PDB file of C-alpha atoms and ligand atoms in Angstrom:
ATOM      1  CA  MET W 107      45.593  39.482  84.861  1.00  0.00           C
ATOM      2  CA  VAL W 108      48.775  41.060  86.423  1.00  0.00           C
ATOM      3  CA  LEU W 109      48.838  37.348  88.527  1.00  0.00           C
ATOM      4  CA  ASN W 110      48.177  35.557  84.540  1.00  0.00           C
ATOM      5  CA  THR W 111      51.144  37.411  82.972  1.00  0.00           C
ATOM      6  CA  LYS W 112      52.836  35.491  86.138  1.00  0.00           C
ATOM      7  CA  LEU W 113      52.148  32.445  85.708  1.00  0.00           C
ATOM      8  CA  ARG W 114      53.582  33.265  82.713  1.00  0.00           C
ATOM      9  CA  HIS W 115      56.745  34.573  83.201  1.00  0.00           C
ATOM     10  CA  VAL W 116      57.112  31.380  85.489  1.00  0.00           C
ATOM     11  CA  VAL W 117      56.077  28.281  82.926  1.00  0.00           C
ATOM     12  CA  ASN W 118      58.670  30.535  80.455  1.00  0.00           C
ATOM     13  CA  CYS W 119      61.001  31.076  83.759  1.00  0.00           C
ATOM     14  CA  PHE W 120      60.717  26.031  83.982  1.00  0.00           C
ATOM     15  CA  SER W 121      60.568  26.301  79.954  1.00  0.00           C
ATOM     16  CA  GLU W 122      63.720  27.983  79.952  1.00  0.00           C
ATOM     17  CA  LEU W 123      65.752  25.851  82.287  1.00  0.00           C
ATOM     18  CA  PHE W 124      64.942  22.631  80.114  1.00  0.00           C
ATOM     19  CA  TYR W 125      64.934  23.560  76.930  1.00  0.00           C
ATOM     20  CA  PRO W 126      66.812  27.428  76.502  1.00  0.00           C
ATOM     21  CA  LYS W 127      66.020  28.994  73.377  1.00  0.00           C
ATOM     22  CA  ILE W 128      68.888  30.326  71.185  1.00  0.00           C
ATOM     23  CA  CYS W 129      69.854  32.315  68.862  1.00  0.00           C
ATOM     24  CA  ILE W 130      69.269  30.596  65.839  1.00  0.00           C
ATOM     25  CA  ASN W 131      71.871  32.581  63.838  1.00  0.00           C
ATOM     26  CA  CYS W 132      74.242  33.126  66.425  1.00  0.00           C
ATOM     27  CA  GLY W 133      73.769  30.113  69.371  1.00  0.00           C
ATOM     28  CA  GLN W 134      73.847  32.066  72.166  1.00  0.00           C
ATOM     29  CA  HIS W 135      70.638  32.496  74.646  1.00  0.00           C
ATOM     30  CA  LEU W 136      68.295  34.500  74.337  1.00  0.00           C
ATOM     31  CA  PHE W 137      67.205  37.374  76.667  1.00  0.00           C
ATOM     32  CA  GLU W 138      62.982  37.441  77.476  1.00  0.00           C
ATOM     33  CA  ASN W 139      62.713  39.364  74.893  1.00  0.00           C
ATOM     34  CA  GLU W 140      64.286  38.395  71.574  1.00  0.00           C
ATOM     35  CA  VAL W 141      62.398  36.062  69.594  1.00  0.00           C
ATOM     36  CA  GLU W 142      64.019  33.025  67.636  1.00  0.00           C
ATOM     37  CA  ILE W 143      67.050  36.018  66.124  1.00  0.00           C
ATOM     38  CA  CYS W 144      69.398  38.010  69.170  1.00  0.00           C
ATOM     39  CA  GLN W 145      69.419  41.161  68.964  1.00  0.00           C
ATOM     40  CA  LEU W 146      73.163  42.063  68.465  1.00  0.00           C
ATOM     41  CA  CYS W 147      72.483  38.999  65.155  1.00  0.00           C
ATOM     42  CA  MET W 148      69.359  41.547  64.373  1.00  0.00           C
ATOM     43  CA  GLN W 149      71.093  44.725  64.313  1.00  0.00           C
ATOM     44  CA  ARG W 150      74.229  43.403  62.098  1.00  0.00           C
ATOM     45  CA  LEU W 151      72.331  42.495  59.200  1.00  0.00           C
ATOM     46  CA  PRO W 152      71.910  44.756  56.159  1.00  0.00           C
ATOM     47  CA  LYS W 153      70.257  47.172  55.923  1.00  0.00           C
ATOM     48  CA  THR W 154      68.658  48.568  52.765  1.00  0.00           C
ATOM     49  CA  TYR W 155      67.045  51.766  54.079  1.00  0.00           C
ATOM     50  CA  PHE W 156      64.380  52.112  51.925  1.00  0.00           C
ATOM     51  CA  GLU W 157      62.034  53.028  53.863  1.00  0.00           C
ATOM     52  CA  MET W 158      63.905  57.001  53.825  1.00  0.00           C
ATOM     53  CA  LYS W 159      62.612  57.009  50.050  1.00  0.00           C
ATOM     54  CA  PRO W 160      60.502  54.823  49.675  1.00  0.00           C
ATOM     55  CA  ASP W 161      59.242  56.093  46.164  1.00  0.00           C
ATOM     56  CA  ASP W 162      62.584  56.699  45.522  1.00  0.00           C
ATOM     57  CA  ASN W 163      65.129  53.116  45.484  1.00  0.00           C
ATOM     58  CA  ALA W 164      66.869  51.032  44.418  1.00  0.00           C
ATOM     59  CA  ILE W 165      63.896  48.184  43.659  1.00  0.00           C
ATOM     60  CA  SER W 166      61.153  51.020  42.507  1.00  0.00           C
ATOM     61  CA  ALA W 167      64.072  51.744  40.318  1.00  0.00           C
ATOM     62  CA  MET W 168      63.929  48.274  39.477  1.00  0.00           C
ATOM     63  CA  MET W 169      60.151  47.923  39.197  1.00  0.00           C
ATOM     64  CA  TRP W 170      60.571  51.902  36.262  1.00  0.00           C
ATOM     65  CA  GLY W 171      58.246  50.624  33.272  1.00  0.00           C
ATOM     66  CA  ARG W 172      56.749  47.009  34.827  1.00  0.00           C
ATOM     67  CA  CYS W 173      54.241  48.192  37.002  1.00  0.00           C
ATOM     68  CA  GLN W 174      52.407  51.093  39.321  1.00  0.00           C
ATOM     69  CA  ILE W 175      53.996  50.309  42.588  1.00  0.00           C
ATOM     70  CA  LYS W 176      53.709  53.368  44.732  1.00  0.00           C
ATOM     71  CA  HIS W 177      55.811  52.796  47.227  1.00  0.00           C
ATOM     72  CA  ALA W 178      58.649  49.592  47.780  1.00  0.00           C
ATOM     73  CA  TYR W 179      59.712  48.461  50.772  1.00  0.00           C
ATOM     74  CA  SER W 180      63.225  46.027  52.075  1.00  0.00           C
ATOM     75  CA  LEU W 181      64.505  45.887  55.032  1.00  0.00           C
ATOM     76  CA  TYR W 182      67.742  43.799  53.905  1.00  0.00           C
ATOM     77  CA  PHE W 183      69.839  43.375  51.558  1.00  0.00           C
ATOM     78  CA  TYR W 184      70.279  39.247  50.424  1.00  0.00           C
ATOM     79  CA  ARG W 185      73.168  37.721  49.395  1.00  0.00           C
ATOM     80  CA  LYS W 186      74.161  34.088  48.385  1.00  0.00           C
ATOM     81  CA  GLY W 187      74.860  31.857  51.741  1.00  0.00           C
ATOM     82  CA  GLU W 188      75.127  35.069  53.945  1.00  0.00           C
ATOM     83  CA  ARG W 189      73.002  35.241  57.210  1.00  0.00           C
ATOM     84  CA  VAL W 190      69.426  37.092  55.384  1.00  0.00           C
ATOM     85  CA  GLN W 191      69.598  34.048  53.303  1.00  0.00           C
ATOM     86  CA  GLN W 192      69.392  31.659  56.260  1.00  0.00           C
ATOM     87  CA  LEU W 193      66.728  32.909  57.789  1.00  0.00           C
ATOM     88  CA  LEU W 194      64.660  33.423  55.155  1.00  0.00           C
ATOM     89  CA  HIS W 195      64.986  29.356  54.479  1.00  0.00           C
ATOM     90  CA  GLY W 196      64.652  29.140  57.443  1.00  0.00           C
ATOM     91  CA  ILE W 197      61.456  30.086  57.312  1.00  0.00           C
ATOM     92  CA  LYS W 198      60.261  29.038  53.241  1.00  0.00           C
ATOM     93  CA  TYR W 199      62.132  25.835  53.835  1.00  0.00           C
ATOM     94  CA  ARG W 200      62.601  24.190  57.124  1.00  0.00           C
ATOM     95  CA  GLY W 201      58.585  26.341  58.205  1.00  0.00           C
ATOM     96  CA  ASN W 202      59.849  28.224  61.305  1.00  0.00           C
ATOM     97  CA  LYS W 203      56.636  30.584  61.662  1.00  0.00           C
ATOM     98  CA  VAL W 204      58.198  32.444  64.090  1.00  0.00           C
ATOM     99  CA  LEU W 205      60.242  33.628  62.764  1.00  0.00           C
ATOM    100  CA  GLY W 206      58.504  34.855  59.553  1.00  0.00           C
ATOM    101  CA  THR W 207      56.391  36.437  62.066  1.00  0.00           C
ATOM    102  CA  GLU W 208      58.612  38.265  64.021  1.00  0.00           C
ATOM    103  CA  LEU W 209      60.394  39.493  60.946  1.00  0.00           C
ATOM    104  CA  GLY W 210      57.262  40.343  59.225  1.00  0.00           C
ATOM    105  CA  LYS W 211      57.558  43.047  62.928  1.00  0.00           C
ATOM    106  CA  GLN W 212      60.127  44.518  61.521  1.00  0.00           C
ATOM    107  CA  VAL W 213      58.389  46.158  58.579  1.00  0.00           C
ATOM    108  CA  GLY W 214      55.282  46.865  59.286  1.00  0.00           C
ATOM    109  CA  HIS W 215      57.186  48.729  62.424  1.00  0.00           C
ATOM    110  CA  THR W 216      59.980  49.836  59.912  1.00  0.00           C
ATOM    111  CA  ILE W 217      56.573  50.853  57.018  1.00  0.00           C
ATOM    112  CA  LYS W 218      54.725  52.574  60.313  1.00  0.00           C
ATOM    113  CA  ASN W 219      57.316  54.766  61.780  1.00  0.00           C
ATOM    114  CA  ASN W 220      58.716  56.435  57.939  1.00  0.00           C
ATOM    115  CA  ALA W 221      55.471  55.097  55.710  1.00  0.00           C
ATOM    116  CA  PRO W 222      54.544  59.173  53.978  1.00  0.00           C
ATOM    117  CA  ILE W 223      50.408  57.496  53.255  1.00  0.00           C
ATOM    118  CA  ALA W 224      48.234  54.963  55.282  1.00  0.00           C
ATOM    119  CA  TYR W 225      47.655  51.251  54.042  1.00  0.00           C
ATOM    120  CA  ASP W 226      44.504  50.233  53.354  1.00  0.00           C
ATOM    121  CA  LEU W 227      45.063  46.129  52.737  1.00  0.00           C
ATOM    122  CA  ILE W 228      48.047  43.331  53.127  1.00  0.00           C
ATOM    123  CA  ILE W 229      48.078  41.154  50.682  1.00  0.00           C
ATOM    124  CA  PRO W 230      50.666  38.226  50.613  1.00  0.00           C
ATOM    125  CA  ILE W 231      51.287  37.088  47.277  1.00  0.00           C
ATOM    126  CA  PRO W 232      49.664  34.053  46.652  1.00  0.00           C
ATOM    127  CA  LEU W 233      51.955  30.586  46.117  1.00  0.00           C
ATOM    128  CA  HIS W 234      49.460  27.744  44.419  1.00  0.00           C
ATOM    129  CA  PRO W 235      47.225  25.724  46.034  1.00  0.00           C
ATOM    130  CA  ASN W 236      49.781  22.331  45.243  1.00  0.00           C
ATOM    131  CA  LYS W 237      53.231  24.251  46.672  1.00  0.00           C
ATOM    132  CA  LYS W 238      50.971  25.376  49.126  1.00  0.00           C
ATOM    133  CA  ALA W 239      50.185  21.527  50.800  1.00  0.00           C
ATOM    134  CA  LYS W 240      53.322  20.663  49.741  1.00  0.00           C
ATOM    135  CA  ARG W 241      54.975  23.659  53.190  1.00  0.00           C
ATOM    136  CA  GLY W 242      52.270  23.474  54.523  1.00  0.00           C
ATOM    137  CA  PHE W 243      51.038  27.747  54.156  1.00  0.00           C
ATOM    138  CA  ASN W 244      53.092  30.746  52.366  1.00  0.00           C
ATOM    139  CA  GLN W 245      55.155  31.911  53.300  1.00  0.00           C
ATOM    140  CA  SER W 246      54.200  35.629  52.669  1.00  0.00           C
ATOM    141  CA  GLU W 247      51.236  34.970  54.330  1.00  0.00           C
ATOM    142  CA  VAL W 248      53.247  34.422  57.566  1.00  0.00           C
ATOM    143  CA  ILE W 249      55.173  37.515  56.601  1.00  0.00           C
ATOM    144  CA  ALA W 250      51.880  39.662  56.030  1.00  0.00           C
ATOM    145  CA  ASN W 251      50.447  38.649  59.557  1.00  0.00           C
ATOM    146  CA  GLY W 252      53.246  40.599  61.325  1.00  0.00           C
ATOM    147  CA  ILE W 253      52.965  43.340  59.296  1.00  0.00           C
ATOM    148  CA  SER W 254      49.147  43.114  60.249  1.00  0.00           C
ATOM    149  CA  GLU W 255      49.311  43.329  64.111  1.00  0.00           C
ATOM    150  CA  VAL W 256      52.255  46.323  63.749  1.00  0.00           C
ATOM    151  CA  LEU W 257      49.691  48.460  61.599  1.00  0.00           C
ATOM    152  CA  GLN W 258      46.699  46.705  62.683  1.00  0.00           C
ATOM    153  CA  ILE W 259      44.880  46.475  58.724  1.00  0.00           C
ATOM    154  CA  PRO W 260      44.104  43.422  57.777  1.00  0.00           C
ATOM    155  CA  VAL W 261      45.431  40.485  55.047  1.00  0.00           C
ATOM    156  CA  ASP W 262      43.504  39.072  51.577  1.00  0.00           C
ATOM    157  CA  SER W 263      44.634  36.441  51.120  1.00  0.00           C
ATOM    158  CA  GLU W 264      41.632  35.605  49.300  1.00  0.00           C
ATOM    159  CA  CYS W 265      40.817  38.388  46.404  1.00  0.00           C
ATOM    160  CA  ILE W 266      44.119  36.959  44.383  1.00  0.00           C
ATOM    161  CA  TYR W 267      45.603  33.588  43.314  1.00  0.00           C
ATOM    162  CA  ARG W 268      47.202  31.751  42.013  1.00  0.00           C
ATOM    163  CA  ASN W 269      46.767  29.244  38.258  1.00  0.00           C
ATOM    164  CA  THR W 270      48.979  28.041  36.865  1.00  0.00           C
ATOM    165  CA  PHE W 271      52.428  26.029  38.076  1.00  0.00           C
ATOM    166  CA  THR W 272      55.385  27.732  37.442  1.00  0.00           C
ATOM    167  CA  SER W 273      58.260  26.157  36.230  1.00  0.00           C
ATOM    168  CA  SER W 274      61.938  27.928  38.020  1.00  0.00           C
ATOM    169  CA  GLN W 275      62.794  30.996  37.892  1.00  0.00           C
ATOM    170  CA  THR W 276      66.454  29.549  38.145  1.00  0.00           C
ATOM    171  CA  LYS W 277      68.664  29.155  34.836  1.00  0.00           C
ATOM    172  CA  LYS W 278      66.252  31.332  32.938  1.00  0.00           C
ATOM    173  CA  THR W 279      67.253  35.519  31.103  1.00  0.00           C
ATOM    174  CA  ARG W 280      64.757  37.308  31.946  1.00  0.00           C
ATOM    175  CA  PHE W 281      62.445  37.766  28.606  1.00  0.00           C
ATOM    176  CA  GLU W 282      62.043  34.277  29.323  1.00  0.00           C
ATOM    177  CA  ARG W 283      61.278  35.055  32.915  1.00  0.00           C
ATOM    178  CA  TRP W 284      58.536  37.421  32.237  1.00  0.00           C
ATOM    179  CA  GLN W 285      56.989  35.053  30.168  1.00  0.00           C
ATOM    180  CA  ASN W 286      56.409  32.346  32.361  1.00  0.00           C
ATOM    181  CA  VAL W 287      55.155  34.018  35.191  1.00  0.00           C
ATOM    182  CA  GLU W 288      52.701  36.475  33.108  1.00  0.00           C
ATOM    183  CA  ASN W 289      49.435  35.549  33.349  1.00  0.00           C
ATOM    184  CA  ILE W 290      49.884  33.593  36.869  1.00  0.00           C
ATOM    185  CA  PHE W 291      47.791  35.527  38.747  1.00  0.00           C
ATOM    186  CA  SER W 292      44.622  36.320  38.456  1.00  0.00           C
ATOM    187  CA  LEU W 293      41.199  39.048  40.490  1.00  0.00           C
ATOM    188  CA  SER W 294      38.821  36.390  42.284  1.00  0.00           C
ATOM    189  CA  ASN W 295      37.111  40.162  43.786  1.00  0.00           C
ATOM    190  CA  THR W 296      37.789  43.420  42.281  1.00  0.00           C
ATOM    191  CA  THR W 297      35.002  45.121  44.268  1.00  0.00           C
ATOM    192  CA  LYS W 298      36.447  44.902  48.265  1.00  0.00           C
ATOM    193  CA  LEU W 299      39.884  46.396  46.358  1.00  0.00           C
ATOM    194  CA  ASP W 300      38.321  49.588  45.159  1.00  0.00           C
ATOM    195  CA  GLN W 301      40.055  52.778  46.216  1.00  0.00           C
ATOM    196  CA  LEU W 302      42.357  50.617  48.494  1.00  0.00           C
ATOM    197  CA  ASN W 303      45.677  51.399  49.487  1.00  0.00           C
ATOM    198  CA  LEU W 304      47.444  47.674  48.813  1.00  0.00           C
ATOM    199  CA  LEU W 305      50.382  46.902  50.288  1.00  0.00           C
ATOM    200  CA  ILE W 306      51.615  42.910  48.420  1.00  0.00           C
ATOM    201  CA  ILE W 307      54.468  41.476  50.510  1.00  0.00           C
ATOM    202  CA  ASP W 308      56.397  39.206  49.263  1.00  0.00           C
ATOM    203  CA  ASP W 309      59.464  37.325  51.616  1.00  0.00           C
ATOM    204  CA  VAL W 310      62.410  37.821  49.549  1.00  0.00           C
ATOM    205  CA  ILE W 311      62.599  40.572  45.500  1.00  0.00           C
ATOM    206  CA  THR W 312      65.386  39.521  43.169  1.00  0.00           C
ATOM    207  CA  THR W 313      64.448  39.758  39.357  1.00  0.00           C
ATOM    208  CA  GLY W 314      61.045  42.107  40.566  1.00  0.00           C
ATOM    209  CA  SER W 315      59.048  39.021  37.791  1.00  0.00           C
ATOM    210  CA  THR W 316      56.760  38.098  40.573  1.00  0.00           C
ATOM    211  CA  MET W 317      56.363  40.761  41.805  1.00  0.00           C
ATOM    212  CA  GLU W 318      55.573  42.827  38.263  1.00  0.00           C
ATOM    213  CA  ALA W 319      52.870  39.873  37.573  1.00  0.00           C
ATOM    214  CA  CYS W 320      50.805  39.833  41.064  1.00  0.00           C
ATOM    215  CA  VAL W 321      51.335  44.225  40.673  1.00  0.00           C
ATOM    216  CA  ASN W 322      49.670  43.933  37.370  1.00  0.00           C
ATOM    217  CA  THR W 323      47.111  41.700  37.218  1.00  0.00           C
ATOM    218  CA  LEU W 324      46.082  43.792  40.732  1.00  0.00           C
ATOM    219  CA  SER W 325      46.265  47.383  38.109  1.00  0.00           C
ATOM    220  CA  GLN W 326      43.077  45.790  36.620  1.00  0.00           C
ATOM    221  CA  SER W 327      41.081  46.334  40.267  1.00  0.00           C
ATOM    222  CA  SER W 328      40.322  50.426  41.088  1.00  0.00           C
ATOM    223  CA  CYS W 329      42.196  50.246  43.788  1.00  0.00           C
ATOM    224  CA  ALA W 330      43.593  54.256  44.607  1.00  0.00           C
ATOM    225  CA  SER W 331      47.715  52.776  44.483  1.00  0.00           C
ATOM    226  CA  ILE W 332      50.464  49.045  45.701  1.00  0.00           C
ATOM    227  CA  SER W 333      52.417  49.516  47.417  1.00  0.00           C
ATOM    228  CA  ILE W 334      54.837  46.821  48.623  1.00  0.00           C
ATOM    229  CA  ALA W 335      57.132  45.571  51.007  1.00  0.00           C
ATOM    230  CA  THR W 336      59.529  42.246  51.809  1.00  0.00           C
ATOM    231  CA  ILE W 337      62.139  40.683  54.742  1.00  0.00           C
ATOM    232  CA  ALA W 338      65.234  41.447  51.666  1.00  0.00           C
ATOM    233  CA  CYS W 339      66.657  41.691  48.331  1.00  0.00           C
ATOM    234  CA  ALA W 340      68.777  40.790  46.484  1.00  0.00           C
ATOM    235  CA  ALA W 341      71.608  43.038  46.725  1.00  0.00           C
ATOM    236  CA  ILE W 342      72.621  45.106  43.372  1.00  0.00           C
TER     237      ILE W 342
HETATM  238 ZN1   ZN U  93      72.878  35.804  67.133  1.00  0.00          ZN
END
């Protein structure tokens, strides 16, 4: 075991020599314990601190009256052209899954340190199969895996699925957006959700329409509660 760790360290040092790992944000060399982004850049990201009041924050207020949410978490504020958006684009469009899992772990630690209840099952917001095939992966699933690793609770990507292809949400009014996503999700096996505290995951929450549709669909099961967590939320 010790030999294995030492061997891995030596291999890491060698690969570092030829392919030094650098922070995707500032370009500085990363320390061995840093993944994709350096500690300094990570600390400079605009935190929301929503975890201090998971049942009473800007996201739970935004979703109030639209769907039943127990707790809402989001690590960072998201603004166009800023660092958090670049990180999310790195995951979604440049396929940086390592970064997705790493940010998922950060969400996991935040929840672990602050959650008022224990959650039982993590559910990533499903992508339409066509979109998943095109992208090769579902970014919410990658993030969910990072959260799962820290919270030690399983991920289920089967119980809810997407049944229609929605057109882009941008340039639509709030009502049009709601109409566009109202019936996009369906449940497959609801009995396994009975009495469970669910945690729904997405990369970012902006208007909340997709999350609202997903929560409302899952509310048709006999789950005990539904909470939501994202890496970022649109700055309000
Ligand atoms: Zn950096």
